[in-house]
């Protein structure tokens, strides 16, 4: 298992994965094997070309709903925390109040549980 090897060989405490609901099965698989996972949703730098550049996420109702569903899915799958990047403040607030894991904002306002500056 590559994730276990990464933790063992690097001394890292967890793995971070960009993506939402589509990663829930992988997050569940890793979590059930005691591999801590931090998820990353909203603006995902590794996916910037697929989403059309560095743009604020969650402005439209459909993307707002999709990102909220991503947050719920990764939380339920066992992620221990989630980075929320580049989303509008109302969405960051809704996610923070809806899921049970800590939210760490990057350009997602002060409504998250923590911030990366």
PDB file of C-alpha atoms in Angstrom:
ATOM      1  CA  UNK A   1       0.000   0.000   0.000  1.00  0.00           C
ATOM      2  CA  UNK A   2       1.638   3.221  -1.155  1.00  0.00           C
ATOM      3  CA  UNK A   3       0.067   5.523   1.471  1.00  0.00           C
ATOM      4  CA  UNK A   4       1.340   3.374   4.337  1.00  0.00           C
ATOM      5  CA  UNK A   5       4.770   3.327   2.739  1.00  0.00           C
ATOM      6  CA  UNK A   6       4.791   7.123   2.359  1.00  0.00           C
ATOM      7  CA  UNK A   7       3.944   7.582   6.042  1.00  0.00           C
ATOM      8  CA  UNK A   8       6.543   5.061   7.139  1.00  0.00           C
ATOM      9  CA  UNK A   9       9.382   6.292   4.943  1.00  0.00           C
ATOM     10  CA  UNK A  10       8.816  10.046   5.339  1.00  0.00           C
ATOM     11  CA  UNK A  11       7.634  10.270   8.923  1.00  0.00           C
ATOM     12  CA  UNK A  12       4.535  12.145   7.741  1.00  0.00           C
ATOM     13  CA  UNK A  13       1.538  12.049  10.062  1.00  0.00           C
ATOM     14  CA  UNK A  14      -1.107  11.911   7.325  1.00  0.00           C
ATOM     15  CA  UNK A  15      -1.833  12.088   3.615  1.00  0.00           C
ATOM     16  CA  UNK A  16      -3.686  14.986   1.944  1.00  0.00           C
ATOM     17  CA  UNK A  17      -5.943  14.337  -1.017  1.00  0.00           C
ATOM     18  CA  UNK A  18      -7.594  16.841  -3.350  1.00  0.00           C
ATOM     19  CA  UNK A  19     -11.117  15.903  -4.347  1.00  0.00           C
ATOM     20  CA  UNK A  20     -14.567  15.361  -2.966  1.00  0.00           C
ATOM     21  CA  UNK A  21     -17.222  12.688  -3.200  1.00  0.00           C
ATOM     22  CA  UNK A  22     -15.317  10.787  -5.892  1.00  0.00           C
ATOM     23  CA  UNK A  23     -12.539  10.160  -3.337  1.00  0.00           C
ATOM     24  CA  UNK A  24     -14.850   9.022  -0.531  1.00  0.00           C
ATOM     25  CA  UNK A  25     -14.274   5.303  -1.221  1.00  0.00           C
ATOM     26  CA  UNK A  26     -10.493   5.806  -1.171  1.00  0.00           C
ATOM     27  CA  UNK A  27     -10.672   7.906   2.001  1.00  0.00           C
ATOM     28  CA  UNK A  28     -12.814   5.224   3.647  1.00  0.00           C
ATOM     29  CA  UNK A  29     -10.374   2.494   2.522  1.00  0.00           C
ATOM     30  CA  UNK A  30      -7.383   4.362   3.973  1.00  0.00           C
ATOM     31  CA  UNK A  31      -9.159   5.424   7.175  1.00  0.00           C
ATOM     32  CA  UNK A  32     -10.260   1.869   7.887  1.00  0.00           C
ATOM     33  CA  UNK A  33      -6.587   0.927   7.723  1.00  0.00           C
ATOM     34  CA  UNK A  34      -5.530   3.626  10.218  1.00  0.00           C
ATOM     35  CA  UNK A  35      -4.062   5.949   7.590  1.00  0.00           C
ATOM     36  CA  UNK A  36      -5.095   9.521   8.497  1.00  0.00           C
ATOM     37  CA  UNK A  37      -6.465  11.533   5.562  1.00  0.00           C
ATOM     38  CA  UNK A  38      -6.889  15.293   5.266  1.00  0.00           C
ATOM     39  CA  UNK A  39      -9.148  16.173   2.344  1.00  0.00           C
ATOM     40  CA  UNK A  40      -9.034  19.310   0.166  1.00  0.00           C
ATOM     41  CA  UNK A  41     -12.134  20.713  -1.589  1.00  0.00           C
ATOM     42  CA  UNK A  42     -13.207  23.866  -3.383  1.00  0.00           C
ATOM     43  CA  UNK A  43     -10.406  25.379  -5.434  1.00  0.00           C
ATOM     44  CA  UNK A  44      -7.988  22.505  -5.933  1.00  0.00           C
ATOM     45  CA  UNK A  45      -4.623  23.580  -7.367  1.00  0.00           C
ATOM     46  CA  UNK A  46      -3.909  20.132  -8.817  1.00  0.00           C
ATOM     47  CA  UNK A  47      -7.172  20.394 -10.784  1.00  0.00           C
ATOM     48  CA  UNK A  48      -6.933  24.052 -11.806  1.00  0.00           C
ATOM     49  CA  UNK A  49      -6.851  23.293 -15.533  1.00  0.00           C
ATOM     50  CA  UNK A  50     -10.028  21.208 -15.319  1.00  0.00           C
ATOM     51  CA  UNK A  51     -11.914  23.960 -13.459  1.00  0.00           C
ATOM     52  CA  UNK A  52     -10.828  26.793 -15.741  1.00  0.00           C
ATOM     53  CA  UNK A  53      -8.177  28.509 -13.649  1.00  0.00           C
ATOM     54  CA  UNK A  54      -7.836  29.997 -10.198  1.00  0.00           C
ATOM     55  CA  UNK A  55     -11.425  31.136  -9.666  1.00  0.00           C
ATOM     56  CA  UNK A  56     -13.563  31.454  -6.571  1.00  0.00           C
ATOM     57  CA  UNK A  57     -15.692  28.356  -6.147  1.00  0.00           C
ATOM     58  CA  UNK A  58     -19.270  27.936  -4.936  1.00  0.00           C
ATOM     59  CA  UNK A  59     -20.754  31.140  -6.349  1.00  0.00           C
ATOM     60  CA  UNK A  60     -23.434  29.362  -8.370  1.00  0.00           C
ATOM     61  CA  UNK A  61     -26.101  27.245  -6.699  1.00  0.00           C
ATOM     62  CA  UNK A  62     -25.043  24.055  -8.509  1.00  0.00           C
ATOM     63  CA  UNK A  63     -21.370  24.359  -7.554  1.00  0.00           C
ATOM     64  CA  UNK A  64     -22.341  25.439  -4.002  1.00  0.00           C
ATOM     65  CA  UNK A  65     -24.420  22.273  -3.616  1.00  0.00           C
ATOM     66  CA  UNK A  66     -21.735  20.053  -5.177  1.00  0.00           C
ATOM     67  CA  UNK A  67     -18.995  21.343  -2.862  1.00  0.00           C
ATOM     68  CA  UNK A  68     -21.260  20.938   0.182  1.00  0.00           C
ATOM     69  CA  UNK A  69     -21.967  17.336  -0.877  1.00  0.00           C
ATOM     70  CA  UNK A  70     -18.223  16.797  -1.303  1.00  0.00           C
ATOM     71  CA  UNK A  71     -17.641  17.996   2.261  1.00  0.00           C
ATOM     72  CA  UNK A  72     -20.306  15.674   3.646  1.00  0.00           C
ATOM     73  CA  UNK A  73     -19.006  12.692   1.679  1.00  0.00           C
ATOM     74  CA  UNK A  74     -15.385  13.054   2.742  1.00  0.00           C
ATOM     75  CA  UNK A  75     -16.366  13.682   6.350  1.00  0.00           C
ATOM     76  CA  UNK A  76     -18.564  10.579   6.421  1.00  0.00           C
ATOM     77  CA  UNK A  77     -15.787   8.575   4.741  1.00  0.00           C
ATOM     78  CA  UNK A  78     -13.405   9.236   7.635  1.00  0.00           C
ATOM     79  CA  UNK A  79     -11.212  12.219   6.764  1.00  0.00           C
ATOM     80  CA  UNK A  80      -9.955  13.809   9.992  1.00  0.00           C
ATOM     81  CA  UNK A  81     -10.064  17.382   8.604  1.00  0.00           C
ATOM     82  CA  UNK A  82     -10.699  19.245   5.363  1.00  0.00           C
ATOM     83  CA  UNK A  83      -8.985  22.149   3.649  1.00  0.00           C
ATOM     84  CA  UNK A  84     -11.542  24.454   2.041  1.00  0.00           C
ATOM     85  CA  UNK A  85      -9.856  26.645  -0.537  1.00  0.00           C
ATOM     86  CA  UNK A  86     -11.162  29.620  -2.468  1.00  0.00           C
ATOM     87  CA  UNK A  87     -14.865  29.269  -1.732  1.00  0.00           C
ATOM     88  CA  UNK A  88     -17.372  31.992  -0.944  1.00  0.00           C
ATOM     89  CA  UNK A  89     -17.875  32.757   2.749  1.00  0.00           C
ATOM     90  CA  UNK A  90     -21.494  31.552   3.005  1.00  0.00           C
ATOM     91  CA  UNK A  91     -20.460  28.138   1.679  1.00  0.00           C
ATOM     92  CA  UNK A  92     -17.441  27.909   3.996  1.00  0.00           C
ATOM     93  CA  UNK A  93     -19.735  28.747   6.928  1.00  0.00           C
ATOM     94  CA  UNK A  94     -22.316  26.166   5.880  1.00  0.00           C
ATOM     95  CA  UNK A  95     -19.677  23.460   5.531  1.00  0.00           C
ATOM     96  CA  UNK A  96     -18.092  24.346   8.876  1.00  0.00           C
ATOM     97  CA  UNK A  97     -21.453  24.149  10.643  1.00  0.00           C
ATOM     98  CA  UNK A  98     -22.603  21.009   8.807  1.00  0.00           C
ATOM     99  CA  UNK A  99     -19.721  18.561   9.105  1.00  0.00           C
ATOM    100  CA  UNK A 100     -18.165  17.244  12.292  1.00  0.00           C
ATOM    101  CA  UNK A 101     -14.492  17.464  11.298  1.00  0.00           C
ATOM    102  CA  UNK A 102     -12.347  20.629  11.478  1.00  0.00           C
ATOM    103  CA  UNK A 103     -12.305  22.918   8.462  1.00  0.00           C
ATOM    104  CA  UNK A 104      -9.119  24.719   7.489  1.00  0.00           C
ATOM    105  CA  UNK A 105      -9.656  27.674   5.186  1.00  0.00           C
ATOM    106  CA  UNK A 106      -7.366  28.989   2.494  1.00  0.00           C
ATOM    107  CA  UNK A 107      -9.045  32.110   1.148  1.00  0.00           C
ATOM    108  CA  UNK A 108     -12.372  30.863   2.480  1.00  0.00           C
ATOM    109  CA  UNK A 109     -12.844  33.564   5.161  1.00  0.00           C
ATOM    110  CA  UNK A 110     -12.498  33.488   8.923  1.00  0.00           C
ATOM    111  CA  UNK A 111     -15.588  31.275   9.365  1.00  0.00           C
ATOM    112  CA  UNK A 112     -13.519  28.072   9.120  1.00  0.00           C
ATOM    113  CA  UNK A 113     -12.180  26.382  12.241  1.00  0.00           C
ATOM    114  CA  UNK A 114      -8.617  27.292  11.264  1.00  0.00           C
ATOM    115  CA  UNK A 115      -6.731  29.152   8.539  1.00  0.00           C
ATOM    116  CA  UNK A 116      -3.667  28.828   6.365  1.00  0.00           C
ATOM    117  CA  UNK A 117      -2.299  32.231   5.495  1.00  0.00           C
TER     118      UNK A 117
END
